[in-house]
Amino acid sequence: MDRPARPIWIRNAMLVDPAVGNGEPARADILVRDGKIAAIGPAATAFRVPDDAEIFDASALIAIPGLVNAHYHSHDALLKGAFNVMSLERWAVRALPRYFPPRSDRELRLRTLIGAAECLRGGITTVQDMLSLWPLTSRQAAIVRDTYRETGLRVVLGLQLADTGPLDTIPFLRDILPAELAAIVAGPPPPPDMPAPLAELERILADLPAQSGDRVTWAVCPSSPERCSRGLLLRLLDIARAYAVRLFSHVAISRVEAVGAHTIFKDHGGSPIRYLDSLGALGPDLTLAHGVWLDDDDARLLAGSGTRLVMNPISNLKTRNGIAPYRLYANKGVRPGLGCDNCSCSDAQNMFQAMKLSVLLAGIAGRSDDVPGARDCLRAATADGARALGLENTGRLGVGFSADITFLDRDDPVYRPLNDATRQIVYGEAGRGVSAVMVDGRFVVRDRKLLTIDEDALADELAELMPAVLRDAEAVRARAERLDPYLAEAEARSWAVDIGMTRMACE
Ligand SMILES: [Zn+2]
């Protein structure tokens, strides 16, 4: 997808950017050229408009920086609506690619497209896709990359790796699981012709010189400090540094993980953050998703090292993980981004839901009044999310920044009367108002229509594909159900362990 040759003159928009000035809305014109915001001014008189500029009348629109979905997985985009609320541990054995047969190239393409379509239609201009391919092949990774390129979305595409299974990460499970069920929790054996994952990862990264200026860039994703052996983690750190790409990982998601951490990281006070610190992994090139069960010392280490964090309030509720300590992070200067996480445990790629929930949950996570407000939250979904992805020139409506802009319909009832634009975006908008979306200086949504994906054709293709996907999902669910009593028991035993911290509403 190429950038338009002509500059675009956005006229008379109401700009709302939490990272600029006092965050108050301001009427302005924006000149977009070569994918960047070339000029911003109170009116056209403030800068010279090229004669050949295309005019976009934004007088009835609110312009915000494009939303950054800083933690997402496209691999289960076809499983939205598949599950009710359940623990992370029981959800994982039903949803993760490791438990499914290898997927076809066509399925990869279609799920990437439908995920991208939902993001773009929802005003999301950038995602970090932490992709699990089973088996991991550079050929299928390239299919996902090429599909993203068609969509116009900005993507930091990371490949997720792990070598340690639930028997070694879920406390008590090994003691209680009958031997005949161990194979289910481990997942099917790898295909005999499966290439070595690290060699495949390096094959992909060797392609890097081609990506300068590309909207789709690569990253390396150790699944979590528990799910990777020390050897794998160190190897992935080396690879990321050798290829100068970012690292993304999960950390401290569920209470069961928090209990497990006390054993797994016992040499580090039970803290995965202190363990990562001991490996030299912390720093601005590492982004950690979730961080629900971290404490003050962990937050201090994250802030001091510049390690980035991404909160995922919706999936944390749906998989019963608890409430991330947003106010603790805000107070320590961590400045987290926000993500929508898996389609099968948040069901919607909707940053408005993520914003609203994160700020409301922060309000009930403690009694003091130092609660983040709407502006902090919109900033988490834009500039701070971009920062969490290492995209320092994205996420703001400023001269020289990428022209990634989301336009909201100011005539929507949610903005009438318009008392406070930022608060009405965070507390009122649900996505209905997204009218136009620009990424890299090009409109990908205009008049609510997605321009880069034929949505009707995609719907037809999905309808054809889904019976086979659902058959496989049903077989996975039936196998996973046999694990439920043992996972429930391991969870109950974990819950009985006092870890001196609470992130649940019911403790
Ligand atoms: Zn995740």
XYZ file of C-alpha atoms and ligand atoms in Angstrom, residues 71-73 91 130 160 250 253 289-290 312 341-342, ligand 1:
14
model
C -0.830 -5.753 23.066
C -2.724 -7.994 20.661
C -2.581 -11.533 19.292
C -8.712 -20.541 28.852
C 2.447 -11.029 19.492
C 6.211 -15.652 20.376
C 4.080 -11.210 29.274
C -0.754 -12.003 34.632
C 2.282 -6.981 28.956
C -0.141 -7.197 31.928
C -4.875 -5.139 29.303
C -5.116 -8.630 24.007
C -6.501 -11.882 22.539
Zn -0.952 -11.585 25.515
